[in-house]
PDB file of C-alpha atoms and ligand atoms in Angstrom:
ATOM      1  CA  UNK A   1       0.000   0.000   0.000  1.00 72.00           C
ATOM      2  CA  UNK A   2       1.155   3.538  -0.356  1.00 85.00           C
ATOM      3  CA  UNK A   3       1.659   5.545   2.678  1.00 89.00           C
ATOM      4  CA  UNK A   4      -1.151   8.025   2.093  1.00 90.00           C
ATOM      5  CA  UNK A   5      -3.214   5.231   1.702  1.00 88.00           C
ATOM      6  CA  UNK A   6      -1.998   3.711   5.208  1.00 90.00           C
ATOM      7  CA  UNK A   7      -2.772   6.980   6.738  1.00 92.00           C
ATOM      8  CA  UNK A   8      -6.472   7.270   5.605  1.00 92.00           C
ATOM      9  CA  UNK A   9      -7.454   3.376   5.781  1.00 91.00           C
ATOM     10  CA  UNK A  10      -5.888   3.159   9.396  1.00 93.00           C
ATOM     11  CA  UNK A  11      -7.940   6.803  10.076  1.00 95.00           C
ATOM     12  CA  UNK A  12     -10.800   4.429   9.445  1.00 93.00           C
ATOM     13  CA  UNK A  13      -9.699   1.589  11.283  1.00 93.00           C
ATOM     14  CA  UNK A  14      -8.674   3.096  14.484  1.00 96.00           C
ATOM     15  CA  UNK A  15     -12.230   3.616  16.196  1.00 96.00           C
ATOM     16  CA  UNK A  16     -13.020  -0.063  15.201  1.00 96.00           C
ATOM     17  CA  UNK A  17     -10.360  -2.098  14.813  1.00 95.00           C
ATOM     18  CA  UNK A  18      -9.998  -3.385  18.457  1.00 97.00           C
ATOM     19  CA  UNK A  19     -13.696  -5.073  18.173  1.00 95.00           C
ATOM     20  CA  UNK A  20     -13.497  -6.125  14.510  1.00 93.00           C
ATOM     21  CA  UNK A  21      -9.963  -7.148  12.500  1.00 88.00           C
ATOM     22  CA  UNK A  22      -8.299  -6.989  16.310  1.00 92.00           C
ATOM     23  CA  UNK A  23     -10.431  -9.792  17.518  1.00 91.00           C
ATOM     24  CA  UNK A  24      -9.601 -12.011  14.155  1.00 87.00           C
ATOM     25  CA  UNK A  25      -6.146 -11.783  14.978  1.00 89.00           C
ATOM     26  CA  UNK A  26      -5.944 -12.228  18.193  1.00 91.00           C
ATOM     27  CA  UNK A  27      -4.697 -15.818  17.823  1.00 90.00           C
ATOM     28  CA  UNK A  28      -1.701 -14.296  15.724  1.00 91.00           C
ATOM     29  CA  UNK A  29      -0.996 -11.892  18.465  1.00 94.00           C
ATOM     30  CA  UNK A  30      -1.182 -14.495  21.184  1.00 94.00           C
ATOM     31  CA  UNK A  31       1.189 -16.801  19.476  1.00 95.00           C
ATOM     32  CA  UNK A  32       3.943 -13.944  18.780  1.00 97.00           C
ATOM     33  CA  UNK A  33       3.582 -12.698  22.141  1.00 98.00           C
ATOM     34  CA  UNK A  34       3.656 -15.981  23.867  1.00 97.00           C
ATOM     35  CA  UNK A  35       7.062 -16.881  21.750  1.00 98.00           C
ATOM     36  CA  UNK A  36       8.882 -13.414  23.071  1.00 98.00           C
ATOM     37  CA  UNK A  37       8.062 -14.099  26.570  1.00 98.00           C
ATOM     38  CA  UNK A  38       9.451 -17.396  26.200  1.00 97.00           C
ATOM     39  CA  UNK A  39      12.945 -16.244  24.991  1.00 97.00           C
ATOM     40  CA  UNK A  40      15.831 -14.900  27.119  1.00 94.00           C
ATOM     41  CA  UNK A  41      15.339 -11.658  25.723  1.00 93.00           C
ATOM     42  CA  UNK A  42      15.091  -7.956  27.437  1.00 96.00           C
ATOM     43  CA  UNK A  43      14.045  -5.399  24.421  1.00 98.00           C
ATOM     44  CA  UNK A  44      11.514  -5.664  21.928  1.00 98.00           C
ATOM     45  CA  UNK A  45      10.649  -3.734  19.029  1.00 98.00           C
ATOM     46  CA  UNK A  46       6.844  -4.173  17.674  1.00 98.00           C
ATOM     47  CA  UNK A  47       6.824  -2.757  14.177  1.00 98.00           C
ATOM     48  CA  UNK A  48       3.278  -1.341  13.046  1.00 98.00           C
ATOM     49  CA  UNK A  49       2.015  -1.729  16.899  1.00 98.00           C
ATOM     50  CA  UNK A  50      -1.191  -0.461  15.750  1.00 98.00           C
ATOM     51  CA  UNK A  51      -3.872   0.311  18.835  1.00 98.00           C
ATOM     52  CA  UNK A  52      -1.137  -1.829  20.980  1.00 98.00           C
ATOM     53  CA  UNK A  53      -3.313  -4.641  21.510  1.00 98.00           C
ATOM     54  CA  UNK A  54      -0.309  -6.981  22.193  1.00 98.00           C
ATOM     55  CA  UNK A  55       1.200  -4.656  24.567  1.00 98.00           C
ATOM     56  CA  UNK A  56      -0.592  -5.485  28.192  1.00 98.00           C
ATOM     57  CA  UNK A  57       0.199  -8.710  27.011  1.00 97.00           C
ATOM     58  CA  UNK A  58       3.963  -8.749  27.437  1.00 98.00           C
ATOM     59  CA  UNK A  59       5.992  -9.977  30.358  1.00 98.00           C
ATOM     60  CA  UNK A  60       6.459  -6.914  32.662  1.00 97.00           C
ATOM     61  CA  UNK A  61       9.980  -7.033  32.666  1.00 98.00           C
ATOM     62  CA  UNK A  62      10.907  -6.144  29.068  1.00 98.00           C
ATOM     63  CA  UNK A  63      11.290  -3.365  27.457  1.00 98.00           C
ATOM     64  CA  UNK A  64       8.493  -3.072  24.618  1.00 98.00           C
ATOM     65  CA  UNK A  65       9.253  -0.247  21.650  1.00 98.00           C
ATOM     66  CA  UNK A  66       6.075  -0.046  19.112  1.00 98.00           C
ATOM     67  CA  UNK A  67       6.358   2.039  16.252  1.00 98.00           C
ATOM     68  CA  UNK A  68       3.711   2.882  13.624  1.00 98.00           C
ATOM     69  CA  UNK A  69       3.274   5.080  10.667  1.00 97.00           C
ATOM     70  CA  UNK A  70      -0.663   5.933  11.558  1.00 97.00           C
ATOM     71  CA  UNK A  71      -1.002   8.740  14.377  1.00 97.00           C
ATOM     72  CA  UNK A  72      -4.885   7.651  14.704  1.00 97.00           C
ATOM     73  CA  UNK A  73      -3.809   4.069  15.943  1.00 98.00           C
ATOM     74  CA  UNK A  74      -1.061   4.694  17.470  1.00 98.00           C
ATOM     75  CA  UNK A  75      -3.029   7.877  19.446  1.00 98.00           C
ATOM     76  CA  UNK A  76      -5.226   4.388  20.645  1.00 98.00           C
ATOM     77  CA  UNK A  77      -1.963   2.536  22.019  1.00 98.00           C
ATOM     78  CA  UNK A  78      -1.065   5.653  24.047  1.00 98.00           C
ATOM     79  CA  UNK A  79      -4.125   5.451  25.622  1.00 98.00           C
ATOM     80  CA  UNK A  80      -4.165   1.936  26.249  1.00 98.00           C
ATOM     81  CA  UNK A  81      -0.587   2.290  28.232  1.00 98.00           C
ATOM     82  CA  UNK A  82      -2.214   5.219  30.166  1.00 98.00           C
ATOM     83  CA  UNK A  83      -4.709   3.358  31.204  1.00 98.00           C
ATOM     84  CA  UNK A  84      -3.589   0.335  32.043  1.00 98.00           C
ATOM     85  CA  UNK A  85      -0.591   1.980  33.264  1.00 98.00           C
ATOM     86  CA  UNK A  86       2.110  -0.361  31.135  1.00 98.00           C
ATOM     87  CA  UNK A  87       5.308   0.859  32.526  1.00 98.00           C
ATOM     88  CA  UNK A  88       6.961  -1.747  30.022  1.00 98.00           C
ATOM     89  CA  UNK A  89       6.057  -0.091  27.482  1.00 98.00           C
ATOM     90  CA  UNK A  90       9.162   2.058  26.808  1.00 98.00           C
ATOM     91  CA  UNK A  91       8.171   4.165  24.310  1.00 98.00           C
ATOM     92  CA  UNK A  92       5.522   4.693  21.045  1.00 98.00           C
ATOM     93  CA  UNK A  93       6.388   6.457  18.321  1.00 98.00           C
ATOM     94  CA  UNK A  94       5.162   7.382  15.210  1.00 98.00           C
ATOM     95  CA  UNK A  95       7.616   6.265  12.408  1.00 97.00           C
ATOM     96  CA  UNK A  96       7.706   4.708   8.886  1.00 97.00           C
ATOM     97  CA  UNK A  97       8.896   1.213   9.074  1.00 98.00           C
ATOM     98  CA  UNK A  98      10.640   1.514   6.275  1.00 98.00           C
ATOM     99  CA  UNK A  99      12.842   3.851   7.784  1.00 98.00           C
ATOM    100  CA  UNK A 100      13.471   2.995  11.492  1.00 98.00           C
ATOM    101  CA  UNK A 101      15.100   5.417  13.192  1.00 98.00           C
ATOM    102  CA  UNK A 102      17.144   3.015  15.608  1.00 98.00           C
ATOM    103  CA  UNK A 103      20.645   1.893  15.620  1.00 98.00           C
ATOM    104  CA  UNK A 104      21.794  -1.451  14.120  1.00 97.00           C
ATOM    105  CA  UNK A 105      22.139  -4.895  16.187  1.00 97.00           C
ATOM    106  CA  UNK A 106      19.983  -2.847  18.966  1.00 98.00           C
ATOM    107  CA  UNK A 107      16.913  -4.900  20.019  1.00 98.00           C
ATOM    108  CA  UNK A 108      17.014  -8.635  21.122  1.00 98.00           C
ATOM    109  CA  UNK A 109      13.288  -9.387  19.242  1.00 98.00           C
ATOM    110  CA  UNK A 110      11.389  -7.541  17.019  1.00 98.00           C
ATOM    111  CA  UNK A 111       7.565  -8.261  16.416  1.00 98.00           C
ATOM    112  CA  UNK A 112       5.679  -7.945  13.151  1.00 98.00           C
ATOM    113  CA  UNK A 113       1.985  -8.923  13.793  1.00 97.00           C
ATOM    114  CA  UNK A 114      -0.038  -8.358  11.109  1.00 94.00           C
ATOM    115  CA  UNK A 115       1.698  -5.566   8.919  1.00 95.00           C
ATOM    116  CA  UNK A 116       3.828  -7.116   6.205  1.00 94.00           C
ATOM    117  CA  UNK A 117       0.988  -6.834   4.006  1.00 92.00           C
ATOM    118  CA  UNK A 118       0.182  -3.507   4.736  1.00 92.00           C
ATOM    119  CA  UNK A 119       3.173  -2.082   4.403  1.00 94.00           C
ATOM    120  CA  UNK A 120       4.655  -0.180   1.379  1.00 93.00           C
ATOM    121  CA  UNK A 121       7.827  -1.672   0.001  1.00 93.00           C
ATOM    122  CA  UNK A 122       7.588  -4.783   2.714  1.00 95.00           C
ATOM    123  CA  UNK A 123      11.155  -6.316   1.524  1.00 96.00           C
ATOM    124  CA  UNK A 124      12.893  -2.569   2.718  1.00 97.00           C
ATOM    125  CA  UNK A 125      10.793  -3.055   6.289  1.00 97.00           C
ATOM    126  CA  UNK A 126      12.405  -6.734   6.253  1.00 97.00           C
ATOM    127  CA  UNK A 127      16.043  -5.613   5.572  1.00 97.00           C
ATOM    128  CA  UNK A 128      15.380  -2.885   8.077  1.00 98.00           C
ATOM    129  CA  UNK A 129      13.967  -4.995  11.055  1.00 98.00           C
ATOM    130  CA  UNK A 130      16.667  -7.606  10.373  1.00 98.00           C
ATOM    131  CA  UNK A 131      19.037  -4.300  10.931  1.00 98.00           C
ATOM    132  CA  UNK A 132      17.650  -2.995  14.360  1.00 98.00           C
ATOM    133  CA  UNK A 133      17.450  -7.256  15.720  1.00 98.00           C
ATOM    134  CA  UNK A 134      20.827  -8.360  17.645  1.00 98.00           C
ATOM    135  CA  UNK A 135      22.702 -11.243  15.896  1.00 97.00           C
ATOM    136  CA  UNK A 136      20.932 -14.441  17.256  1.00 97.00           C
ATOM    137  CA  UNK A 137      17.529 -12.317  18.013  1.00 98.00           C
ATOM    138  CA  UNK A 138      14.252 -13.250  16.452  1.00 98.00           C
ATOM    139  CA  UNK A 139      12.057 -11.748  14.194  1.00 98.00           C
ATOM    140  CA  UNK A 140       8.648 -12.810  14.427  1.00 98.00           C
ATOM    141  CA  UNK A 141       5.924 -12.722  11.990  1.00 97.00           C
ATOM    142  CA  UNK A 142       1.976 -13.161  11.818  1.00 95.00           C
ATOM    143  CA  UNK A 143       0.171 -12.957   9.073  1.00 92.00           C
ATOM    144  CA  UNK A 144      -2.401 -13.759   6.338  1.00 90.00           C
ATOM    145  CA  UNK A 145      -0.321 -15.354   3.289  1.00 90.00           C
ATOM    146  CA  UNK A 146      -2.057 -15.728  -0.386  1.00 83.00           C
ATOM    147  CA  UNK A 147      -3.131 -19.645  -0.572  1.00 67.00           C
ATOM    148  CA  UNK A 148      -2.480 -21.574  -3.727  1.00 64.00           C
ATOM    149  CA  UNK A 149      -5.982 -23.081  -4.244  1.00 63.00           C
ATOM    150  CA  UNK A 150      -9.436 -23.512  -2.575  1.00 63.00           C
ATOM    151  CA  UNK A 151     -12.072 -20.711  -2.122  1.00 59.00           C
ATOM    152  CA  UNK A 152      -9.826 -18.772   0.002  1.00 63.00           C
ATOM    153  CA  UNK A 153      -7.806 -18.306  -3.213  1.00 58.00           C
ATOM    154  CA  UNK A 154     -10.292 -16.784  -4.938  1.00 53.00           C
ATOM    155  CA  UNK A 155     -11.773 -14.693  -2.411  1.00 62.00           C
ATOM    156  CA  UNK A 156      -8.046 -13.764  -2.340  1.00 56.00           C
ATOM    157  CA  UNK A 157      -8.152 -12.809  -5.734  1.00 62.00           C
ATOM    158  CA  UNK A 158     -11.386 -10.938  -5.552  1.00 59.00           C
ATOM    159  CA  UNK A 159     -10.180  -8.851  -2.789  1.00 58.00           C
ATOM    160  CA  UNK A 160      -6.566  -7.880  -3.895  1.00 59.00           C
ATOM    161  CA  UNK A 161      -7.909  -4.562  -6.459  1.00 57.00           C
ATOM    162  CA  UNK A 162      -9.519  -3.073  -3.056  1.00 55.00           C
ATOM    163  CA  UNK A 163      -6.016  -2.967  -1.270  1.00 56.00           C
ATOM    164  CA  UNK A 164      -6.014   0.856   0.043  1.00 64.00           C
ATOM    165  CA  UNK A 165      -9.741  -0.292   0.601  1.00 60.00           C
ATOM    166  CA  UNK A 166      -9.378  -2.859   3.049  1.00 61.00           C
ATOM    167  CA  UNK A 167      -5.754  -1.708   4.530  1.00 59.00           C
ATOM    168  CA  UNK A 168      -3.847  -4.839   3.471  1.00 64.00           C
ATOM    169  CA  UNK A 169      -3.032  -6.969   0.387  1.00 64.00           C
ATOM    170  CA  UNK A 170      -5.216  -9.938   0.293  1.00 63.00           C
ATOM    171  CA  UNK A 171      -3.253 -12.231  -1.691  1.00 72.00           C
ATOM    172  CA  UNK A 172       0.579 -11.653  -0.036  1.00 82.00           C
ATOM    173  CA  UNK A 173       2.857 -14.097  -1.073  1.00 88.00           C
ATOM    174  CA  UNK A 174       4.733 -15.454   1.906  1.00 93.00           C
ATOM    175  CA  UNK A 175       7.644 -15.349  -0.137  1.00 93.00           C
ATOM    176  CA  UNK A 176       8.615 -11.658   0.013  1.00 93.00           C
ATOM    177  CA  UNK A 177       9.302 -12.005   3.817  1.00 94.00           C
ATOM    178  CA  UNK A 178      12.141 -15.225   3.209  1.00 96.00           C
ATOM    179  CA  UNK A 179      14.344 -13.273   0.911  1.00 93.00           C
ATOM    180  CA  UNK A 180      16.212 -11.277   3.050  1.00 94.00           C
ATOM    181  CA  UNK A 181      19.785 -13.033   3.281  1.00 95.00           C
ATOM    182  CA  UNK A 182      21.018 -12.297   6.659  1.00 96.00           C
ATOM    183  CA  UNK A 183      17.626 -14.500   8.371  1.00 97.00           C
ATOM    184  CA  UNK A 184      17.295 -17.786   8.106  1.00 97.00           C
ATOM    185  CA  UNK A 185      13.637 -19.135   9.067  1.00 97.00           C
ATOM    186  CA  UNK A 186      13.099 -21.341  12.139  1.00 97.00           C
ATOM    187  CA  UNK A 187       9.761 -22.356  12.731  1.00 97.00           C
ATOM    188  CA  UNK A 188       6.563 -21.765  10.661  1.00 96.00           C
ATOM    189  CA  UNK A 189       2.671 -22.942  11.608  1.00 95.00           C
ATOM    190  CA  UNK A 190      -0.852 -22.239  11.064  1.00 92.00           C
ATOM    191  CA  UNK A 191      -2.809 -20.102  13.179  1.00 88.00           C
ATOM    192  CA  UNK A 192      -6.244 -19.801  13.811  1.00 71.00           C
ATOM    193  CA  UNK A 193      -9.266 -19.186  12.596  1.00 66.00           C
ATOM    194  CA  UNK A 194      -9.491 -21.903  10.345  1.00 72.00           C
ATOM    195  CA  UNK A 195      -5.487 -22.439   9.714  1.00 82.00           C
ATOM    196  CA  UNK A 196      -6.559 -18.869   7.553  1.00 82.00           C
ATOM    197  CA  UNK A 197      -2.882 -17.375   9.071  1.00 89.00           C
ATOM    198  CA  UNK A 198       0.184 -18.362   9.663  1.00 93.00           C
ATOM    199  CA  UNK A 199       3.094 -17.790  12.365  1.00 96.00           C
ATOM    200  CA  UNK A 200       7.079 -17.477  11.800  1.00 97.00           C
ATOM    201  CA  UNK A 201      10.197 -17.409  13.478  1.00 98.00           C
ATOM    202  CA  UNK A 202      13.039 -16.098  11.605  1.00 98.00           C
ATOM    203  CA  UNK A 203      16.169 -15.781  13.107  1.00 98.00           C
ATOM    204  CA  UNK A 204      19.483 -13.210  12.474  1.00 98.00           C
ATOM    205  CA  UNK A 205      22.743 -15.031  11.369  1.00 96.00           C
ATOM    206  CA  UNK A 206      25.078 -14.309  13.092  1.00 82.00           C
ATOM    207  CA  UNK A 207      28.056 -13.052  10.836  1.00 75.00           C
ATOM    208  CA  UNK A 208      31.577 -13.649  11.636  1.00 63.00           C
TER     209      UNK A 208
HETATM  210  C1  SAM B 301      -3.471  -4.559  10.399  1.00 78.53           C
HETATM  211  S1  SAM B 301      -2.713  -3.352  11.419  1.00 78.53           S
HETATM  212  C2  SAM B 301      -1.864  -4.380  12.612  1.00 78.53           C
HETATM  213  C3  SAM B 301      -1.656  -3.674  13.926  1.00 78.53           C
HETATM  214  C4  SAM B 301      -1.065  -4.532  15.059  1.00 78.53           C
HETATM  215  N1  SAM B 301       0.244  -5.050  14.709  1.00 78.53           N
HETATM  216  C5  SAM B 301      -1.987  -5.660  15.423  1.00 78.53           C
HETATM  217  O1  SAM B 301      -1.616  -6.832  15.328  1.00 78.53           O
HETATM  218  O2  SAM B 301      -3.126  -5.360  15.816  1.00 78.53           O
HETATM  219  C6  SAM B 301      -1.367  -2.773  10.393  1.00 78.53           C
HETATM  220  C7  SAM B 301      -0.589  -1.612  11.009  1.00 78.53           C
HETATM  221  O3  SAM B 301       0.577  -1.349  10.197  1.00 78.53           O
HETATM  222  C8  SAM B 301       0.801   0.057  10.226  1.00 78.53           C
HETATM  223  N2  SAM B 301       1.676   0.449   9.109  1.00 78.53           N
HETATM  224  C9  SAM B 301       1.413   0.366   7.801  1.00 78.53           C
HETATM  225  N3  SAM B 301       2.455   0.838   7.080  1.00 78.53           N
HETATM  226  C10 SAM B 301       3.406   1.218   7.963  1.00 78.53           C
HETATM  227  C11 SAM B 301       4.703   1.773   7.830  1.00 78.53           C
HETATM  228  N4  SAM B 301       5.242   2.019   6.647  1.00 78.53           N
HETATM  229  N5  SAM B 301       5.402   2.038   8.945  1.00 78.53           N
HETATM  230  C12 SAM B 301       4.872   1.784  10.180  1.00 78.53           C
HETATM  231  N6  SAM B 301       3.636   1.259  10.363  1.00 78.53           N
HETATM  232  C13 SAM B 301       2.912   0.979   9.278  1.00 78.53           C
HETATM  233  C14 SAM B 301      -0.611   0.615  10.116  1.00 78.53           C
HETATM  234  O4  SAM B 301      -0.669   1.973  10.479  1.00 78.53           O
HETATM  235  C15 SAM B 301      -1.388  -0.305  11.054  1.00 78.53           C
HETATM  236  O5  SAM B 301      -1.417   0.183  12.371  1.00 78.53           O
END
């Protein structure tokens, strides 16, 4: 999608998306969530944090950094952390992915729930993310992939002209995310509903 178009679908979105796409992907955010609290890490990046659904969700002792291009969803995370008082939460800020303004080998996990096929350019927000993540530190995905076959395919294909519509590309191949050469995938699996999206692990090499 093209930024402008991120700006006024996720305009849109913001006042709604908690009770409607939010609660779809809740499984997605779950899974992602559940994985970084499992590792031995400290600092987090979420990239595209959106309303910052994930965030109360975190264990307490990390340090969580969301970032997101849209000031309407990211005004909703702000509130969320005031509210629930999220003192891990060390900052939000409003940023183009593309572009992050962080240094490299800086955070031990970086989250990407949801936003690889909303993204503009999604192969630049790879190679960026793989920049900010330590050496050894995961990246982890969710998202909706394009299916080769069944129904879902063609309500894929139905969907994919209304893009800056719906605020995401229907039929994303899961290919653009593998192609960046310094991460190396370690686990992928369906996610609910209906096995419709998909979870992944890919990991920085370390270089000597
Ligand atoms: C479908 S929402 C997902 C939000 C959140 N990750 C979640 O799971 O609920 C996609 C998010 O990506 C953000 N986004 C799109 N393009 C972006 C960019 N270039 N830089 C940063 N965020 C971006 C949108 O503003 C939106 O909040």
């Amino acid at each position: 999608m093209e930024l402008e178009a991120v700006k006024s679908s996720y305009a849109r979105w913001a006042p709604v998306y908690d009770k409607t796409f939010g609660i779809i992907t809740s499984g997605g955010r779950r899974a992602a969530v559940g994985f970084i609290n499992g590792l031995n890490s400290k600092s987090v990046l979420e990239v595209g944090v959106g309303t910052g659904l994930a965030l109360p969700h975190y264990r307490t002792d990390l340090e969580v950094t969301g970032v997101d291009f849209s000031t309407d969803m990211l005004g909703k995370a702000r509130a969320k952390v005031e509210k629930q008082g999220l003192k891990h939460v060390k900052e939000l800020r409003q940023m183009d992915a593309r572009s992050l303004d962080f240094p490299d080998n800086h955070f031990d996990a970086v989250a990407a729930m949801h936003i690889v096929s909303v993204v503009p350019e999604p192969e630049k927000v790879m190679a960026e993310m793989a920049r900010v993540c330590k050496p050894g530190g995961k990246i982890v995905i969710t998202n909706h992939f394009a299916k080769e076959d069944g129904a879902m395919a063609v309500v894929e294909k139905i969907s994919a002209p209304f893009a800056n519509l719906l605020g995401w590309h229907s039929d994303f191949e899961m290919a653009t995310v593998l192609k960046q050469p310094n991460l190396k995938l370690v686990e992928q699996r369906p996610l609910p509903p209906v096995n419709m999206m998909t979870f992944l692990v890919l990991e920085k090499i370390q270089s000597n």
